[in-house]
Coordinates of C-alpha atoms in Angstrom, one line a residue:
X1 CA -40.0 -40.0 79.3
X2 CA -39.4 -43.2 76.6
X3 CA -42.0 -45.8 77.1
X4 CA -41.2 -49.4 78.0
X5 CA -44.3 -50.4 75.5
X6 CA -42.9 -50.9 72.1
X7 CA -46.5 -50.0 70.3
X8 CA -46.6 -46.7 72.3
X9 CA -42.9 -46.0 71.1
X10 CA -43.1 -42.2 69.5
X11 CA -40.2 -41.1 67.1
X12 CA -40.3 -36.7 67.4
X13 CA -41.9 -35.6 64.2
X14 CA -40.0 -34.0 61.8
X15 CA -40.1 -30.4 60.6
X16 CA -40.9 -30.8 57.2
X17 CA -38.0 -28.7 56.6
X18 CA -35.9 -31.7 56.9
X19 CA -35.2 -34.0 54.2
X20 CA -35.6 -37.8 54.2
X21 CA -31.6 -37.8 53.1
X22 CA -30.3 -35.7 56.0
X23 CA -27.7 -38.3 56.6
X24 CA -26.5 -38.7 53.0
X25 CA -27.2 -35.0 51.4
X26 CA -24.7 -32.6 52.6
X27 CA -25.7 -28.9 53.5
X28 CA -25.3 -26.4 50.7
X29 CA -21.7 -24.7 50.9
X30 CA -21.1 -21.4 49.6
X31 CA -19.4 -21.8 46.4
X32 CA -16.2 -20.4 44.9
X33 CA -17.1 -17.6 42.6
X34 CA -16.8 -19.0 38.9
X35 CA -13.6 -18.2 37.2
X36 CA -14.0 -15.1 34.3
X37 CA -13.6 -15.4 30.4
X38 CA -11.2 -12.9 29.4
X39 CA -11.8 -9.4 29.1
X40 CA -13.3 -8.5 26.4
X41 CA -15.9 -12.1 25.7
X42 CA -19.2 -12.1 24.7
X43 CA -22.2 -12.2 27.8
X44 CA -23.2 -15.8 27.8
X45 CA -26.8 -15.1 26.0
X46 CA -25.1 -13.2 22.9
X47 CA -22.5 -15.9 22.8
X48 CA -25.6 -18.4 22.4
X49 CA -27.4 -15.8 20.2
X50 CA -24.1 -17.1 18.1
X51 CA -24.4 -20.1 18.8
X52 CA -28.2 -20.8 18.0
X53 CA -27.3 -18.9 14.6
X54 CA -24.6 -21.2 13.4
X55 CA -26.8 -24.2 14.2
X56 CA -30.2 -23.0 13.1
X57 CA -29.9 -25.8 10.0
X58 CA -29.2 -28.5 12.1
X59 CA -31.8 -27.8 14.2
X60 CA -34.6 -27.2 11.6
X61 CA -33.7 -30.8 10.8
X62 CA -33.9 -32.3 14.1
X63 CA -37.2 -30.5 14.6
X64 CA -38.3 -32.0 11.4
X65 CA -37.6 -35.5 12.7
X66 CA -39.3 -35.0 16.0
X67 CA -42.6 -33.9 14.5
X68 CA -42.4 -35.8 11.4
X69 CA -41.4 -39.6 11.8
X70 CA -42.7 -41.6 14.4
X71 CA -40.8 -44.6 16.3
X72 CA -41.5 -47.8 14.6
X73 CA -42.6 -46.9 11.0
X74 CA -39.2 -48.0 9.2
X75 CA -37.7 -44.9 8.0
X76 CA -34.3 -44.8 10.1
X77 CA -31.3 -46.6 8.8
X78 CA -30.6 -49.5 11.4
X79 CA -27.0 -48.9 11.1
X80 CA -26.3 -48.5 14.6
X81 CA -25.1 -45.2 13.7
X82 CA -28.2 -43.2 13.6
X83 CA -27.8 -42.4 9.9
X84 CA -31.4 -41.0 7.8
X85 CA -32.3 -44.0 4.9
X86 CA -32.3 -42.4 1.4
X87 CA -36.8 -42.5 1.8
X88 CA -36.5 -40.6 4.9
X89 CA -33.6 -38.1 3.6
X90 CA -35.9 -37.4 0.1
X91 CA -38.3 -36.6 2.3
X92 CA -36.9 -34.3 4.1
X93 CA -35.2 -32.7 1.4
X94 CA -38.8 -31.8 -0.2
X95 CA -40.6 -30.7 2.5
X96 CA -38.1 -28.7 3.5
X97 CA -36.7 -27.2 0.6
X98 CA -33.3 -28.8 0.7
X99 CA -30.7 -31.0 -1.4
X100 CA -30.6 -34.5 0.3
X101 CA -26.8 -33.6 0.4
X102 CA -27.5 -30.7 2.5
X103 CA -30.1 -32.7 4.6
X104 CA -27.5 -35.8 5.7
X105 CA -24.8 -32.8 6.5
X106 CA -27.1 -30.9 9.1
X107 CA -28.1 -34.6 10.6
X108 CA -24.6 -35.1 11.2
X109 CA -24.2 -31.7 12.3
X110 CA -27.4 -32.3 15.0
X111 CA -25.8 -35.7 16.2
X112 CA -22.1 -34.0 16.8
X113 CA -24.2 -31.5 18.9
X114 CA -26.6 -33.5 20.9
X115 CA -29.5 -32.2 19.6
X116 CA -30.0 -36.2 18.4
X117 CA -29.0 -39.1 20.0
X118 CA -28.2 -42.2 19.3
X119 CA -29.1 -45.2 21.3
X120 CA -28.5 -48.6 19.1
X121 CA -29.5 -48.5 15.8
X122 CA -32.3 -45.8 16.8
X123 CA -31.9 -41.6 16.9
X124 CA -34.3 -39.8 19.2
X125 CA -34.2 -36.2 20.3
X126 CA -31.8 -35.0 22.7
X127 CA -32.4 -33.1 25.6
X128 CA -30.5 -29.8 24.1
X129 CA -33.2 -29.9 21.1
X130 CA -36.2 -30.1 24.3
X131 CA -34.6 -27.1 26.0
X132 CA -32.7 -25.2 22.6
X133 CA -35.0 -21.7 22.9
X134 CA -35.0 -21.0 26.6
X135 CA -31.6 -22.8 27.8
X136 CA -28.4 -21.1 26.8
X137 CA -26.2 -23.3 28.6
X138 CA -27.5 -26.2 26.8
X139 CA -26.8 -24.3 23.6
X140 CA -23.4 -23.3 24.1
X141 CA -22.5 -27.2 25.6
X142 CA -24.3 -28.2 22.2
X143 CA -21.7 -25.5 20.2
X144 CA -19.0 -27.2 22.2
X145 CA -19.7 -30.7 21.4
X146 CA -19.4 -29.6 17.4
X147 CA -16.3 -27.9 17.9
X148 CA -14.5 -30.9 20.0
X149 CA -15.7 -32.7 16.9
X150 CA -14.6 -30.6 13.8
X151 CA -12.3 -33.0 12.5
X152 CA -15.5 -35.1 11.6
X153 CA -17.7 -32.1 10.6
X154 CA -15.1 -31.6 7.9
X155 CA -13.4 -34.7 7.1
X156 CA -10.1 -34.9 6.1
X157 CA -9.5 -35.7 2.1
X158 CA -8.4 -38.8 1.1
X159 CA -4.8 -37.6 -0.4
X160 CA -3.9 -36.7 3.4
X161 CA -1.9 -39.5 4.7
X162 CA -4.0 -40.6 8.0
X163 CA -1.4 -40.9 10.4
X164 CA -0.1 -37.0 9.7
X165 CA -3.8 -35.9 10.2
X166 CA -4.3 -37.8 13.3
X167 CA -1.0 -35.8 14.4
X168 CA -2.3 -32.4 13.5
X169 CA -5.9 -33.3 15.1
X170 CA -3.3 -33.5 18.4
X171 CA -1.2 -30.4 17.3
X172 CA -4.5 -28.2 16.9
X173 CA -5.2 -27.5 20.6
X174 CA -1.7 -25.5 21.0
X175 CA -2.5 -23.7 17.4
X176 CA -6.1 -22.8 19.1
X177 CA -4.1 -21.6 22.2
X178 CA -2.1 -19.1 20.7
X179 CA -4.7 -17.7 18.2
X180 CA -6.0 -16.7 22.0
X181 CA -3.4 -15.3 23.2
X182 CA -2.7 -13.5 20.2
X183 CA -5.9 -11.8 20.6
X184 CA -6.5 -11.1 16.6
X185 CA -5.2 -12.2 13.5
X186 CA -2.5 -14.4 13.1
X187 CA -0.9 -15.0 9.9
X188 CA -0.8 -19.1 8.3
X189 CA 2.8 -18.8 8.0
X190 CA 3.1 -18.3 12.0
X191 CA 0.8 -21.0 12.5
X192 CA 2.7 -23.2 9.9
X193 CA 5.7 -23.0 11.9
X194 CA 3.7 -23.4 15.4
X195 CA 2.3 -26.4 14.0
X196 CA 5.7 -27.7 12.5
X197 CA 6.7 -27.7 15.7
X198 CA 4.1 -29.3 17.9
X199 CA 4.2 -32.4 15.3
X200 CA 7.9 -32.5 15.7
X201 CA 7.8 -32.5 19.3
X202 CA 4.9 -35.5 19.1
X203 CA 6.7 -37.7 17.2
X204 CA 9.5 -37.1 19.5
X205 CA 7.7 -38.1 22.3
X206 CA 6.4 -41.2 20.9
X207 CA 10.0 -41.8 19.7
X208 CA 10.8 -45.6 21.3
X209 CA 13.6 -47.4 21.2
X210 CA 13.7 -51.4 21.3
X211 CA 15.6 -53.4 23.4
X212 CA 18.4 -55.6 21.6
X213 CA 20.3 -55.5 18.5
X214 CA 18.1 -53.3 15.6
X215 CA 18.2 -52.5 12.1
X216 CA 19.2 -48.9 10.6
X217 CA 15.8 -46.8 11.5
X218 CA 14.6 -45.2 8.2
X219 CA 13.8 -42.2 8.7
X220 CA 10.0 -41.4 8.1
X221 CA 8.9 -39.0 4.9
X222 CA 8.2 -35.6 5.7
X223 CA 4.6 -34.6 4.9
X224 CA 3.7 -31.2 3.4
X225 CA 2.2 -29.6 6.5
X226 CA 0.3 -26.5 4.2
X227 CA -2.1 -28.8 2.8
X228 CA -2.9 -30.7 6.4
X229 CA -2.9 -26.6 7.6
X230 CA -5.6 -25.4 5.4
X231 CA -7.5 -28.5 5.7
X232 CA -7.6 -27.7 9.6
X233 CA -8.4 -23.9 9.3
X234 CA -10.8 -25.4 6.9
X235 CA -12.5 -27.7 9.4
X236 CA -12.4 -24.9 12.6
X237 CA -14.0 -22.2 10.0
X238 CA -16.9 -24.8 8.9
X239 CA -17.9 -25.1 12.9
X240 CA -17.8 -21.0 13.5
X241 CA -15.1 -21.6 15.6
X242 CA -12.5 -19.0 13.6
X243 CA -12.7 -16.8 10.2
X244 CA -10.2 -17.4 7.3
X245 CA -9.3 -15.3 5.2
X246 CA -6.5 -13.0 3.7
X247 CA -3.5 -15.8 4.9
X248 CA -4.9 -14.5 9.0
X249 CA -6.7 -16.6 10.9
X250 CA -8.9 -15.0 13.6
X251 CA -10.8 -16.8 16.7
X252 CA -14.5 -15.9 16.6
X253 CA -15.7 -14.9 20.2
X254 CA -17.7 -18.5 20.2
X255 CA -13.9 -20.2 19.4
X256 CA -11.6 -17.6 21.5
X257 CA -14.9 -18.6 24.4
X258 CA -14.3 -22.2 23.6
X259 CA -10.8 -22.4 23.9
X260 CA -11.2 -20.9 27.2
X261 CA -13.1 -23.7 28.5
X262 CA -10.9 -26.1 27.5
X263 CA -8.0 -24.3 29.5
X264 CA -10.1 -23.9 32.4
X265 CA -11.2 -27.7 32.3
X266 CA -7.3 -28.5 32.5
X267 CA -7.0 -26.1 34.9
X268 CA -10.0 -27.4 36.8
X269 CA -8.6 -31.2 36.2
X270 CA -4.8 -30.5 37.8
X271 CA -6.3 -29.3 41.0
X272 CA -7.8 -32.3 42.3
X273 CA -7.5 -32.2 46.5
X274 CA -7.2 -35.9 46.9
X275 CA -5.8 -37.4 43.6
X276 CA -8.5 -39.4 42.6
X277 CA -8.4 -38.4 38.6
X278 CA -7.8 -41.6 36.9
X279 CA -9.3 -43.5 39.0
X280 CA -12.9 -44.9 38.4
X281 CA -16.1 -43.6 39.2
X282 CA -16.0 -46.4 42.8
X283 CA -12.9 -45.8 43.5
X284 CA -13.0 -42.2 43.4
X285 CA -16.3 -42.1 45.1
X286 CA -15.2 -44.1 47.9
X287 CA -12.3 -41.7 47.7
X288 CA -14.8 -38.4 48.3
X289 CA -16.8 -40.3 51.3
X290 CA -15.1 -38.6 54.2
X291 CA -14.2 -35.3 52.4
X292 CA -16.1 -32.2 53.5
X293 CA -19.1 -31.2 50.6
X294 CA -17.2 -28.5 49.6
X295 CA -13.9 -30.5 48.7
X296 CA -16.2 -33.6 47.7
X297 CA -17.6 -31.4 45.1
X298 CA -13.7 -29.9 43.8
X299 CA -13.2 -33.8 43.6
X300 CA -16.2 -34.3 41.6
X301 CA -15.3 -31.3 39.2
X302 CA -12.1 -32.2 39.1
X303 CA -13.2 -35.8 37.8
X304 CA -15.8 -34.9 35.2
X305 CA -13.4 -32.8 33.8
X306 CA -10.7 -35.2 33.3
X307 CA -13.6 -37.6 30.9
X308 CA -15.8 -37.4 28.3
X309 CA -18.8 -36.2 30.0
X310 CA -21.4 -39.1 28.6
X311 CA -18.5 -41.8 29.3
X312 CA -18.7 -40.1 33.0
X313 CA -22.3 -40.3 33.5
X314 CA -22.3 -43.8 32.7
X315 CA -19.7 -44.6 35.2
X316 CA -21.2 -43.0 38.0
X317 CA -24.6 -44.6 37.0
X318 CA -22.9 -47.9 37.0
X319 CA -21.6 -47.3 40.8
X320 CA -25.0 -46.3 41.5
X321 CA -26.4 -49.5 40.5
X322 CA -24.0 -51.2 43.2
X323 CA -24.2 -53.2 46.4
X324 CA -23.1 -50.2 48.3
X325 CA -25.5 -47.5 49.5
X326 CA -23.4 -45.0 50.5
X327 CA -21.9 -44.9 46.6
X328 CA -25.3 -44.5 45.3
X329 CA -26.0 -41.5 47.1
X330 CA -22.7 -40.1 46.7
X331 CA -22.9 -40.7 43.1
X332 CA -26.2 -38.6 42.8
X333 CA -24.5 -35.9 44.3
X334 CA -21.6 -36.1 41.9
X335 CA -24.8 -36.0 39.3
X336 CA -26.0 -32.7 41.0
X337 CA -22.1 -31.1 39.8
X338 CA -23.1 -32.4 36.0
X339 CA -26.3 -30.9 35.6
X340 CA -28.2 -31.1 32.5
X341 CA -26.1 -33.4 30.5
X342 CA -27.4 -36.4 32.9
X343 CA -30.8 -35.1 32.9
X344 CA -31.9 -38.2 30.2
X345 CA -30.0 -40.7 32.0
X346 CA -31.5 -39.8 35.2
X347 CA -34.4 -39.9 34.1
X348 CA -34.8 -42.9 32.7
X349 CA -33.1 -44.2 36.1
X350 CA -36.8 -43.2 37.7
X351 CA -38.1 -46.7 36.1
X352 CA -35.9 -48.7 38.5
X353 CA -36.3 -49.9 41.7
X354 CA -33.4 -49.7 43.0
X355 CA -32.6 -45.7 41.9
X356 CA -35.7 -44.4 41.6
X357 CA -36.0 -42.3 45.0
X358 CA -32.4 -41.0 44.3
X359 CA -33.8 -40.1 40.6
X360 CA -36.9 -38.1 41.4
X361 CA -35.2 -35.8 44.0
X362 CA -32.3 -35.5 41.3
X363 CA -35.2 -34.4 39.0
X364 CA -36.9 -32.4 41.4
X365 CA -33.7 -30.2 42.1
X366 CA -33.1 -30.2 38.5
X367 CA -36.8 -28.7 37.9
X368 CA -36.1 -25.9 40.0
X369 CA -37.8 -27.2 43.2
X370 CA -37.0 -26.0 46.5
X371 CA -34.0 -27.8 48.2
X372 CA -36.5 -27.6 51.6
X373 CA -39.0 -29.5 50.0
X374 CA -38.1 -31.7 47.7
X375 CA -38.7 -34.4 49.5
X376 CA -42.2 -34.1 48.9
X377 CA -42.0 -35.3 45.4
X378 CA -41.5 -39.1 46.9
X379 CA -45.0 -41.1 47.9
X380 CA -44.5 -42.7 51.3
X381 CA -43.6 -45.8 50.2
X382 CA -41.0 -44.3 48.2
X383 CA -39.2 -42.5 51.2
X384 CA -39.7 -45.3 53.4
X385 CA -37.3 -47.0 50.7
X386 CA -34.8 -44.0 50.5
X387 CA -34.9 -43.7 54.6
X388 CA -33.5 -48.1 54.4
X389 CA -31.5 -47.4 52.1
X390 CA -29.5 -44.6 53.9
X391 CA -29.7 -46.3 56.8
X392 CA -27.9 -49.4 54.7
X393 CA -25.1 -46.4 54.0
X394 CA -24.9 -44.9 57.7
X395 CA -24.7 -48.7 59.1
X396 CA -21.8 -49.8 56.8
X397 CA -19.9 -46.7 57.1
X398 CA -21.4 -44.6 60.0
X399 CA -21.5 -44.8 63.9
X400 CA -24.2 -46.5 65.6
X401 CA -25.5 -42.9 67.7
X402 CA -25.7 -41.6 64.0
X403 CA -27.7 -44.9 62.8
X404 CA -30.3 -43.7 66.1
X405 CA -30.3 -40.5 64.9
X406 CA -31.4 -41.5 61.4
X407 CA -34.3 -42.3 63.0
X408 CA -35.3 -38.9 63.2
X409 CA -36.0 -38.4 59.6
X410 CA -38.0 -41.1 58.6
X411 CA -41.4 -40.1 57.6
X412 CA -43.6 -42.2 59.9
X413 CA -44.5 -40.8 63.8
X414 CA -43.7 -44.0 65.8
X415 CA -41.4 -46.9 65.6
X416 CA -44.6 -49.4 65.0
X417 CA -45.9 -47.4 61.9
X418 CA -42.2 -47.1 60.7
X419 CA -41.6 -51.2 61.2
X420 CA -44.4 -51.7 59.3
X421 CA -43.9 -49.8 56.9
X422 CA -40.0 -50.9 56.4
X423 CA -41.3 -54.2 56.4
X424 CA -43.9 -53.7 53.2
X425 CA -41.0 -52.1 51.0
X426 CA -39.0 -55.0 50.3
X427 CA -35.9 -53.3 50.9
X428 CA -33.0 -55.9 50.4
X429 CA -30.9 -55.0 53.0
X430 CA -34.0 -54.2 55.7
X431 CA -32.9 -57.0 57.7
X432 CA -29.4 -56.0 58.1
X433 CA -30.5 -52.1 58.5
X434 CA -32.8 -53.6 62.0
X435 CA -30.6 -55.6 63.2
X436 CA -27.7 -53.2 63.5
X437 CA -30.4 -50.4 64.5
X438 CA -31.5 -52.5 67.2
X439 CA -27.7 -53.2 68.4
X440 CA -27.1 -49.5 68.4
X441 CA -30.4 -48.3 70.4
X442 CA -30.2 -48.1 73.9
X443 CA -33.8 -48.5 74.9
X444 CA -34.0 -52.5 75.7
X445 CA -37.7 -52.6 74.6
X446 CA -37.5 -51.0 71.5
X447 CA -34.1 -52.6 70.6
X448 CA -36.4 -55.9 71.6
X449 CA -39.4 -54.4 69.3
X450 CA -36.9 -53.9 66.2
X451 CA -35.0 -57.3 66.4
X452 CA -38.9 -59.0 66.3
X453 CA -39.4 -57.3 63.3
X454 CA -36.1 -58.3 61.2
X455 CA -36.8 -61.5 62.4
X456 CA -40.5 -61.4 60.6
X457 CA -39.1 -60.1 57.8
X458 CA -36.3 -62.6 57.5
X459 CA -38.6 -65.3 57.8
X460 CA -41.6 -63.7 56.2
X461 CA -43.5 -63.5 58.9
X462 CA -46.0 -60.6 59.5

């Protein structure tokens, strides 16, 4: 039976099985089994066996910077581009046995790959270089970052007219494509043609014609495609991602691997549910808040793959850092589909207020912790915050029997201990959260308890 005395109010304890984010954490769905690389690809661990090989130099070099130069003492260029000063290239040059020229080409190789970042004018370690010998996904994402970038691993020579390389850069995909499905050699004249081709049917598409009264086009100057060719097969070979040699180019298992990626990212992309691709991060959030979990997280997928995964992060981040509370938890959970990539971001989300709960349970699920007690990585104060702030979400865009409900998974055992404690977290939207709580709760006396206490906290009362 309820009591009609507000202090002897009991809430019914919670099975520590719960968690504190019942109301905005969706139950783990079975998953669609992952798509298959075709018949006849590496296992993942040999392809990053590859993988780790190809970047060893780049990584002794990163390595070298972590242990060797500490923040502050000068040696970094402040270029904003996270380029080594001639001192700190020299140096590393001696001690490890290297040409300078050598050194500066595996520090660009380790920034292309994520094994440094860049944040300003300052380069730091990234997270791939923290988890490079026991995490092969974060190997093979590494790999894949150089490849996307081999136009800038091997840049183009100065004779090659820009605009013709910045139209093979968009032909090379369809080359990649059908060194795949080719399954072997293909000779340069095939690819010649192929890539004849692609560029014709680019220009053609940006082909525009001008309203009014026009001069004679002229038509533009053919550029020699063999030398833009070789400089291309030149570029893919420098990143491992094909062999040349003989006039045949063949996909290495890391490049046939990669290619396949990309196809299943466009696959991935075009099979959006709900059409929310090129929208942004609100927008498509907003967009996911009614879908089931299991078509929430094709929405996500679809998303992420659609964008630049960094670019992505960011976004959702930003949304995060809104007014809305039902965005911030939904972003987290479209954090949970990246994975490892936002593991630095997230963390350095812990440090504020505002998405700090959200960032330790991210963390703590990252880290391998038990879904079913995750929760325990928050101090009290911490998931008296979190419990507010999804009772902000569940009392903008929920039903008031669902806001009494929420009730049930706050951490404290009666509705005295829990106002107090609300009240000491400085929550900025506590006095919204009580109010509507204590319009939607159908005992009188502690509807009466719950509207004292927004009132003391409105007017800072105790």
């Amino acid at each position: 039976m309820t009591s009609r005395t507000p202090r002897d109010s009991r809430l019914r304890l919670v099975s520590p099985r719960h968690r504190p984010l019942a109301a905005a954490a969706p139950r783990a769905a079975v998953r669609r089994p992952a798509p298959r690389p075709p018949e006849g690809t590496p296992p993942p661990a040999e392809l990053a066996r590859s993988a780790r090989q190809g970047l060893a130099a780049a990584v002794r070099v990163a390595r070298w910077a972590d242990t060797t130069l500490s923040p502050g003492n000068g040696t970094g260029a402040r270029d904003g581009k996270g380029t080594l000063a001639d001192a700190t290239a020299r140096r590393a040059a001696a001690d490890l046995g290297l040409t300078v020229a050598q050194v500066r080409a595996d520090w660009d190789t380790a920034r292309l790959a994520g094994l440094v970042e860049v944040h300003g004018d300052v380069a730091r370690p990234g997270w791939r270089l923290r988890v490079w010998d026991r995490d092969d996904t974060a190997v093979l994402r590494g790999w894949v970052a150089l490849f996307d970038a081999w136009s800038l691993v091997h840049p183009a020579p100065d004779s090659l007219e820009p605009a013709a390389v910045a139209e093979v850069v968009e032909a090379v995909p369809q080359l990649l494509s059908f060194c795949q499905l080719m399954a072997g050699p293909v000779p340069a004249a095939q690819l010649l043609d192929l890539l004849a081709q692609r560029v014709a049917e680019l220009r053609t598409e940006r082909c525009e014609i001008p309203y009014g009264p026009q001069p004679e086009p002229v038509p533009p100057q053919d550029t020699p495609l063999l030398p833009l060719l070789d400089w291309t097969l030149a570029g893919l070979t420098a990143v491992g991602a094909l062999t040349y040699a003989d006039g045949h180019a063949t996909l290495t298992p890391l490049g046939s691997w990669a290619v396949w990626v990309k196809l299943e990212q466009i696959c991935v992309a075009a099979q959006s549910p709900a059409g929310n691709i090129e929208v942004s991060a609100e927008d498509m959030l907003r967009g996911c808040a009614r879908l089931r979990p299991n078509a929430a997280r094709a929405e996500y997928r679809a998303w992420l793959a659609a964008r630049d995964i960094g670019n992505a992060v960011t976004e959702l981040l930003v949304a995060a850092r809104g007014e809305d509370a039902l965005l911030r938890g939904l972003a987290f959970e479209a954090l949970r589909v990246v994975g490892a990539p936002a593991e630095p971001e997230v963390r350095r989300c812990a440090d504020e207020p505002g998405l700090r709960a959200y960032a330790l349970l991210w963390l703590a699920e990252y880290e391998g912790a038990d879904p079913e007690d995750v929760h325990t990585v928050l101090t009290r104060e911490e998931a008296t915050w979190l419990w507010v702030d999804t009772a902000a979400a569940v009392a903008d865009h929920g039903e008031a029997p669902l806001l009494v409900r929420h009730l049930e998974s706050a951490v404290q055992p009666t509705i005295p201990a829990l106002l107090e404690e609300v009240r000491a977290v400085d929550h900025p939207r506590t006095v919204q959260v009580l109010v509507a709580l204590a319009a939607a709760h159908p005992d009188p006396a502690l509807a009466k308890a719950v509207r004292r206490a927004a009132f003391q906290v409105h007017t800072g009362g105790a």
